[in-house]
Coordinates of C-alpha atoms and ligand atoms in Angstrom, one line a residue:
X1 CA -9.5 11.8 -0.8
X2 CA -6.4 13.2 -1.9
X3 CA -5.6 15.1 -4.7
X4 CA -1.7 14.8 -5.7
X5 CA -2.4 16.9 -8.6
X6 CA -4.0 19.9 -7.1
X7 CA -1.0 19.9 -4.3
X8 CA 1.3 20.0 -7.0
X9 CA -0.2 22.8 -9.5
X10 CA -0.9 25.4 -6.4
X11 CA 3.0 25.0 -6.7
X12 CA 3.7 25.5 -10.1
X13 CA 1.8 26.6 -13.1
X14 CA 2.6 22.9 -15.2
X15 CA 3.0 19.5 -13.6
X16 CA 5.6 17.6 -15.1
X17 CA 4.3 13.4 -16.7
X18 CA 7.0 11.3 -17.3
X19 CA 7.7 9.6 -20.4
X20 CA 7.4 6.2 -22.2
X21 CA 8.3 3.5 -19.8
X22 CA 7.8 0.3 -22.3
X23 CA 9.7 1.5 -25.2
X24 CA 12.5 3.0 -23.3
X25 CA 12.9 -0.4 -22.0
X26 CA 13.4 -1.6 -25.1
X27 CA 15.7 1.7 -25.9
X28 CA 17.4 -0.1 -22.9
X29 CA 17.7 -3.5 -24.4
X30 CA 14.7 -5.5 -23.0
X31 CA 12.7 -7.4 -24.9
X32 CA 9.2 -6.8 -24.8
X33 CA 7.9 -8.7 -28.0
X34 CA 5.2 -10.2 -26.0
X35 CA 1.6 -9.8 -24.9
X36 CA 2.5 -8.8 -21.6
X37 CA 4.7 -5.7 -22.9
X38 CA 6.4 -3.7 -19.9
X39 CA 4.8 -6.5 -17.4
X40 CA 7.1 -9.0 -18.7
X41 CA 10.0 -6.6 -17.3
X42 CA 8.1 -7.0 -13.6
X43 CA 8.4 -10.5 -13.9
X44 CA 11.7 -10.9 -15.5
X45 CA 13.8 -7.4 -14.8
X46 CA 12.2 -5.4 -12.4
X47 CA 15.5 -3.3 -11.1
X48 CA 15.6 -2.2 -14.7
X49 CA 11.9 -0.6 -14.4
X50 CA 13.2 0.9 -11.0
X51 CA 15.7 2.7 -13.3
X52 CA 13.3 4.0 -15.8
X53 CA 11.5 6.0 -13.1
X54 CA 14.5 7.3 -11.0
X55 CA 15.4 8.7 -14.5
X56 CA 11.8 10.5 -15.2
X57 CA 12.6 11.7 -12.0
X58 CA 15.7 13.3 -12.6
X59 CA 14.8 14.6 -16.1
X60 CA 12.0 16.2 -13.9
X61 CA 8.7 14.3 -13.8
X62 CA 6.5 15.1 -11.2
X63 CA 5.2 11.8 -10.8
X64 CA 5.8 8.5 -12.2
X65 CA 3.2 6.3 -13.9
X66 CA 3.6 2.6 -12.9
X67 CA 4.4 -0.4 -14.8
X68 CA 0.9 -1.7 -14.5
X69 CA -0.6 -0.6 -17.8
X70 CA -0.4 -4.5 -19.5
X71 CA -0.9 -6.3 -15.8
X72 CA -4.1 -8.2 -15.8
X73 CA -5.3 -11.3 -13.8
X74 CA -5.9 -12.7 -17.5
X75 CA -2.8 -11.6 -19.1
X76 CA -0.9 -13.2 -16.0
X77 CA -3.2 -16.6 -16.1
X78 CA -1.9 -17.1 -19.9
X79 CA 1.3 -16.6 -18.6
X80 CA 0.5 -19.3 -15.7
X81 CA 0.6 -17.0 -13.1
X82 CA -2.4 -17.6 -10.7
X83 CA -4.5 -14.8 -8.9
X84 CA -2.4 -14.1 -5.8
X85 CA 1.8 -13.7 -8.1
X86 CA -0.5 -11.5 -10.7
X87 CA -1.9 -9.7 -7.8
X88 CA 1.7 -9.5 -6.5
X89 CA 3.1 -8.4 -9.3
X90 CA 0.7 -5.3 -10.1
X91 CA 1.7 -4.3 -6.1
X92 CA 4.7 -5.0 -7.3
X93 CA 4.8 -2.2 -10.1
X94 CA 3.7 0.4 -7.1
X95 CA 6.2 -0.6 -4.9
X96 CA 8.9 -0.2 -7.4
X97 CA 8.1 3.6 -8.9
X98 CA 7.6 4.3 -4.6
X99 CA 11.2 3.0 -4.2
X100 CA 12.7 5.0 -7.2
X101 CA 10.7 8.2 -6.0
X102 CA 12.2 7.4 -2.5
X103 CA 15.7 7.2 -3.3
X104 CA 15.3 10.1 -5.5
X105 CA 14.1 12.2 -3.0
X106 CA 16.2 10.8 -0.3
X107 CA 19.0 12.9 -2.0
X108 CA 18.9 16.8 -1.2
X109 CA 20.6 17.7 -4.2
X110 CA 17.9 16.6 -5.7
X111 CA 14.9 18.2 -4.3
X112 CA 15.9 21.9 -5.1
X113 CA 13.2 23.9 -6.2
X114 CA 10.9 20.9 -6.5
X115 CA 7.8 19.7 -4.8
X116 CA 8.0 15.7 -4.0
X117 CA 6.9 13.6 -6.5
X118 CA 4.1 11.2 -7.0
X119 CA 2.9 7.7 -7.8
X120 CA 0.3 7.3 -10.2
X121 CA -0.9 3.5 -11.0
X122 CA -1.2 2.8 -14.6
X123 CA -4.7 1.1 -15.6
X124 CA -4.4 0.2 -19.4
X125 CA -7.4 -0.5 -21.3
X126 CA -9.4 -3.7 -22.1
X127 CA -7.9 -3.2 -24.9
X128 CA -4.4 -3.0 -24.2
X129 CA -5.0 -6.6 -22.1
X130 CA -5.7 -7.9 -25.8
X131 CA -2.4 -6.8 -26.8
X132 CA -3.2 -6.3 -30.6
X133 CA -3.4 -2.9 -30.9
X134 CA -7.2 -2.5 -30.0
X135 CA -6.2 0.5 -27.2
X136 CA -6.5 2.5 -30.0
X137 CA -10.0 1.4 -31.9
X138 CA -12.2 0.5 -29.1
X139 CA -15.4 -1.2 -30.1
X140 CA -14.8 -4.3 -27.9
X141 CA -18.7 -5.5 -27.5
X142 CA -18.5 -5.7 -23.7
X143 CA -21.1 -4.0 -21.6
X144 CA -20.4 -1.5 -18.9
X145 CA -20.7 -4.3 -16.1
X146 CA -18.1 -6.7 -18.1
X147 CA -15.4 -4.0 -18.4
X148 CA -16.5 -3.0 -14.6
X149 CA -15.9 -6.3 -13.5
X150 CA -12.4 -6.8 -15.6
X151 CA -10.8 -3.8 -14.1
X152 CA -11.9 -4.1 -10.5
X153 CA -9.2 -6.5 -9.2
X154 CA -5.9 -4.2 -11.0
X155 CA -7.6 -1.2 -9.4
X156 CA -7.9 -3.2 -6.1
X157 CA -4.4 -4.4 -5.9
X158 CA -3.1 -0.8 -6.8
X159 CA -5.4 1.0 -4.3
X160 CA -4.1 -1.3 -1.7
X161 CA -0.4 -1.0 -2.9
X162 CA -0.2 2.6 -1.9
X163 CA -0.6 4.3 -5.2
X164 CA -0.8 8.2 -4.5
X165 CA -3.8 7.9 -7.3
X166 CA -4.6 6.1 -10.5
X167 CA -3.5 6.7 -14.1
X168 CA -6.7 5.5 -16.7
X169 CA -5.0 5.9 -19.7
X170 CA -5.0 5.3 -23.5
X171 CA -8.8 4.7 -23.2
X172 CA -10.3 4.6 -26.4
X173 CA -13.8 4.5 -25.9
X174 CA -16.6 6.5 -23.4
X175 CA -18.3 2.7 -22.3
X176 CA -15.3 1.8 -20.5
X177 CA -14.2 5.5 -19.3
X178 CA -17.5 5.2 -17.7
X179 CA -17.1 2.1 -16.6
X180 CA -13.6 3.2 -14.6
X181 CA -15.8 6.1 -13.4
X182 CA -18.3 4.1 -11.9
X183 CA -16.0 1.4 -10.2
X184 CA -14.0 4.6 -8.7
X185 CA -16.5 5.0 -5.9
X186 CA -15.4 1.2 -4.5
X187 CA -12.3 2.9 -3.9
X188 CA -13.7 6.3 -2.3
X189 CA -10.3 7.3 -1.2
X190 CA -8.2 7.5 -4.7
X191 CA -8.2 9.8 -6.9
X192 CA -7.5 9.3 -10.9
X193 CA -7.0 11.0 -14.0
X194 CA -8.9 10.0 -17.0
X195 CA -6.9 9.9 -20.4
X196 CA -7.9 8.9 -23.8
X197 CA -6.5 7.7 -27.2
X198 CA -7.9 10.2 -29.8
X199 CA -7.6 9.3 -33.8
X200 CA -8.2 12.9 -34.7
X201 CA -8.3 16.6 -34.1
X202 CA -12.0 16.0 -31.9
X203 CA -12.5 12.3 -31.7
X204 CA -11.2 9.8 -29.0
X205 CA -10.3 6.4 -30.7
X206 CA -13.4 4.6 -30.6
X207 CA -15.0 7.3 -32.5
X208 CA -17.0 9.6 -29.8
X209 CA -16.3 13.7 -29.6
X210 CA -14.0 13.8 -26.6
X211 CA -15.6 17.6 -25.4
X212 CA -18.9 15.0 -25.2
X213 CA -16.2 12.6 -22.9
X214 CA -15.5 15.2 -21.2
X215 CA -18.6 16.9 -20.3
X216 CA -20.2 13.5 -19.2
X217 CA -17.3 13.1 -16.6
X218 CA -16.9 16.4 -15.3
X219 CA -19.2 15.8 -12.1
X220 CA -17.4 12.7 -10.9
X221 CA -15.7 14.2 -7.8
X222 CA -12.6 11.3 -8.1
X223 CA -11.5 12.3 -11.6
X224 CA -8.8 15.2 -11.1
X225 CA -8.1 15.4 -14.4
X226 CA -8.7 14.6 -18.1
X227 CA -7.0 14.7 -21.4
X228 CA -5.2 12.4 -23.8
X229 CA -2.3 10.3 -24.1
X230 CA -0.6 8.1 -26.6
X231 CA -1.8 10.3 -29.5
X232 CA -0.1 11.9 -32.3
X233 CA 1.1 15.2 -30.8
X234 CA -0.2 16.7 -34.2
X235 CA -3.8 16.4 -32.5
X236 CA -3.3 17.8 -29.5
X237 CA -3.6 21.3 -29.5
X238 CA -7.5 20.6 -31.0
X239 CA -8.3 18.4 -28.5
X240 CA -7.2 20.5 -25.2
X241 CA -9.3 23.3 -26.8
X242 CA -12.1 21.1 -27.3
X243 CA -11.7 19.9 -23.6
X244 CA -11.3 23.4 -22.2
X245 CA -14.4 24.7 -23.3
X246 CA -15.8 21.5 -20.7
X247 CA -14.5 21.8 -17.8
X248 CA -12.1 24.1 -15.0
X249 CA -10.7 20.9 -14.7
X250 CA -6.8 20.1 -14.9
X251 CA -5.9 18.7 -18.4
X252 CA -3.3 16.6 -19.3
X253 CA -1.6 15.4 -22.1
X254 CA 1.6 12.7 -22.8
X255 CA 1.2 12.5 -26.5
X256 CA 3.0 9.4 -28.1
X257 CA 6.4 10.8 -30.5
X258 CA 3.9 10.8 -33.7
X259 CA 4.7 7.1 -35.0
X260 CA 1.9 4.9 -34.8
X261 CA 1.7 1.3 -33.8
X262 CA 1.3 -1.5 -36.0
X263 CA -0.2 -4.6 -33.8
X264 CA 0.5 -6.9 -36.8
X265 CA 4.2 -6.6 -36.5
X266 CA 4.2 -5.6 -33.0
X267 CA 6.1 -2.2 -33.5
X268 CA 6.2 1.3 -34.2
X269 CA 6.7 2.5 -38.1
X270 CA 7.2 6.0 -39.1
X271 CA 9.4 9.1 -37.4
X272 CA 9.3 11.6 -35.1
X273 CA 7.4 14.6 -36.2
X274 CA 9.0 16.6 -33.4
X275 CA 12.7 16.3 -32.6
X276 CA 12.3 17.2 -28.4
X277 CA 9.0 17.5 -26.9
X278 CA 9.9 21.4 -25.1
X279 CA 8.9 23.7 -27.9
X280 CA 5.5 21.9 -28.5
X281 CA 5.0 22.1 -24.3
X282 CA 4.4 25.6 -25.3
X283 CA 1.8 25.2 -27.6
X284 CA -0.2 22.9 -25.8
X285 CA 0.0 25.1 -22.8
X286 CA -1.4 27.4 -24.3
X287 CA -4.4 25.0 -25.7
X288 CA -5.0 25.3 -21.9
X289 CA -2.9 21.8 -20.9
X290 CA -1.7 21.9 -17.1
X291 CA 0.6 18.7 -17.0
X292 CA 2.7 17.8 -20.0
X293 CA 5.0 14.6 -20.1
X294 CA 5.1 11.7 -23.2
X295 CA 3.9 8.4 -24.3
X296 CA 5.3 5.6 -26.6
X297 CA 8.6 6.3 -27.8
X298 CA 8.9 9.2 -25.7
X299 CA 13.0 9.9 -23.8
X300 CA 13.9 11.1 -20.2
X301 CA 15.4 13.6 -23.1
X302 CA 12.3 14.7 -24.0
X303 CA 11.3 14.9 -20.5
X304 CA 14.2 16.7 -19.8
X305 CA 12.9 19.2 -22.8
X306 CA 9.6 20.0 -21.1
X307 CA 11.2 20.2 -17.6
X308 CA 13.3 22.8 -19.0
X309 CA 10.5 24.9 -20.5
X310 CA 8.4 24.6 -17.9
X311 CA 10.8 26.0 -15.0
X312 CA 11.3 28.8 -17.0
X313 CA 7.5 29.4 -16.6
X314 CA 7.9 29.6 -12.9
Ligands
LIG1 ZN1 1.8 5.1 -25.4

């Protein structure tokens, strides 16, 4: 198995996430009003996602995290995609952040002071497959084997693709972090990081403590890291600490710009409560978080902002 993350942190004290990919497409003029969020852009635009990573890249990500968050054999079939173009299309979101990490690489200017970076598949939650918001309550009645057997064929298709490793994000309960966990050993020779939704200070979304998370996935040899994503940055700082005291384990954390989502109209209400992501980097760090990058409503700007902090660190 190989660990992308370990090769990059005996590099450099703080591995670099990238930022939002769905709502900087819409930053960029897509439309993404639909259930299939950034996976419509696969279908419909898919040089424009291209162009979203390459400028992670250059804002200094040190990997990429695919398009594959909302792509689901289901979400696909209501489309009237059948099983082999949905299948095609989740390759598809692989192949694209490979080719943006490629080019970007392929030019020496850029590759000062940098190690090469990597491509981490995005698997959403159940949840976000619902598209109405439920990636950040949880509770979706389905038993360990259900949610087992819904994320088997994305995690499949992305193995297969040539994903460096796989990106579990936004999860907001333990069931189906579990549930990822077990289906990992299908794949025996990907690694993944394991990243939650938390709706306070201690709690993933769904209501559990996330130290309790994270203690009860600390063995699994596949999981290189753990943290949380698309969270009110606000939170953070709490919840590495919590984590820390778990496990020797990376953690990571893209928190989401502070607004929060509102299924019912399909969009984000409130503001920023931090203007550029860089200064908070710092504080996190020190909460004892290894790679830093953003969620919803995140910039290559802020990107940029953490980049900038971090280098200084080296
Ligand atoms: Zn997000």
């Amino acid at each position: 198995m190989t660990n992308p993350i370990a090769s990059i942190l005996d590099f450099q004290p703080v591995l670099v996430i990238d930022g939002a990919l769905a709502t900087e497409l819409e930053r960029r003029g897509c439309d993404l009003k639909d259930s299939l969020w950034s996976a419509k852009i696969l279908l419909e635009q898919p040089e424009k996602i291209k162009q979203v990573h390459y400028d992670y890249f250059k804002a200094g990500a040190d990997c990429a995290i695919t398009a594959s968050y909302q792509a689901t054999l289901e979400g696909f079939a209501k489309r009237g995609l059948n099983e082999t173009e949905a299948l095609t299309l989740m390759k598809k979101s692989v192949l694209l952040a490979q080719e943006a990490r490629d080019e970007f690489w392929a030019d020496e200017a850029n590759r000062a002071g940098r190690v090469k970076p990597f491509v981490a598949a995005s698997i959403g939650p159940y949840g976000a497959y619902l598209a109405n918001g439920e990636e950040y309550i949880g509770n979706y009645g389905l038993s360990e084997k259900e949610l087992i057997d819904f994320h088997r064929p994305r995690m499949k298709a992305l193995v297969e693709a040539g994903a460096d490793m796989l990106a579990c994000e936004t999860i907001p309960s333990f069931i189906e972090a579990q549930a990822i966990a077990k289906l990992l050993k299908e794949f025996p020779n990907i690694s993944a990081w394991i990243s939650f939704s938390a709706r306070d200070e201690k709690h993933i979304s769904e209501g559990q403590a996330f130290a309790d998370c994270v203690q009860h996935l600390e063995d699994n040899p596949q999981i290189t890291a753990l943290g949380i994503n698309c969270t009110s940055p606000k939170y953070i700082p709490s919840l590495m600490r919590e984590a820390r005291k778990q496990t020797d384990k990376p953690l990571l954390t893209y928190p989401n710009s502070g607004e929060t989502y509102d299924a019912s109209k399909n969009d984000w209400d409130g503001h920023r409560i931090y203007p550029l992501f860089g200064a908070e980097a710092q504080e996190w760090y020190n909460a004892g978080a290894r790679m830093i990058g953003g969620c919803c409503r995140t910039t290559p700007e802020d990107i940029q902002a953490i980049t900038s902090w971090a280098r200084n660190k080296i």
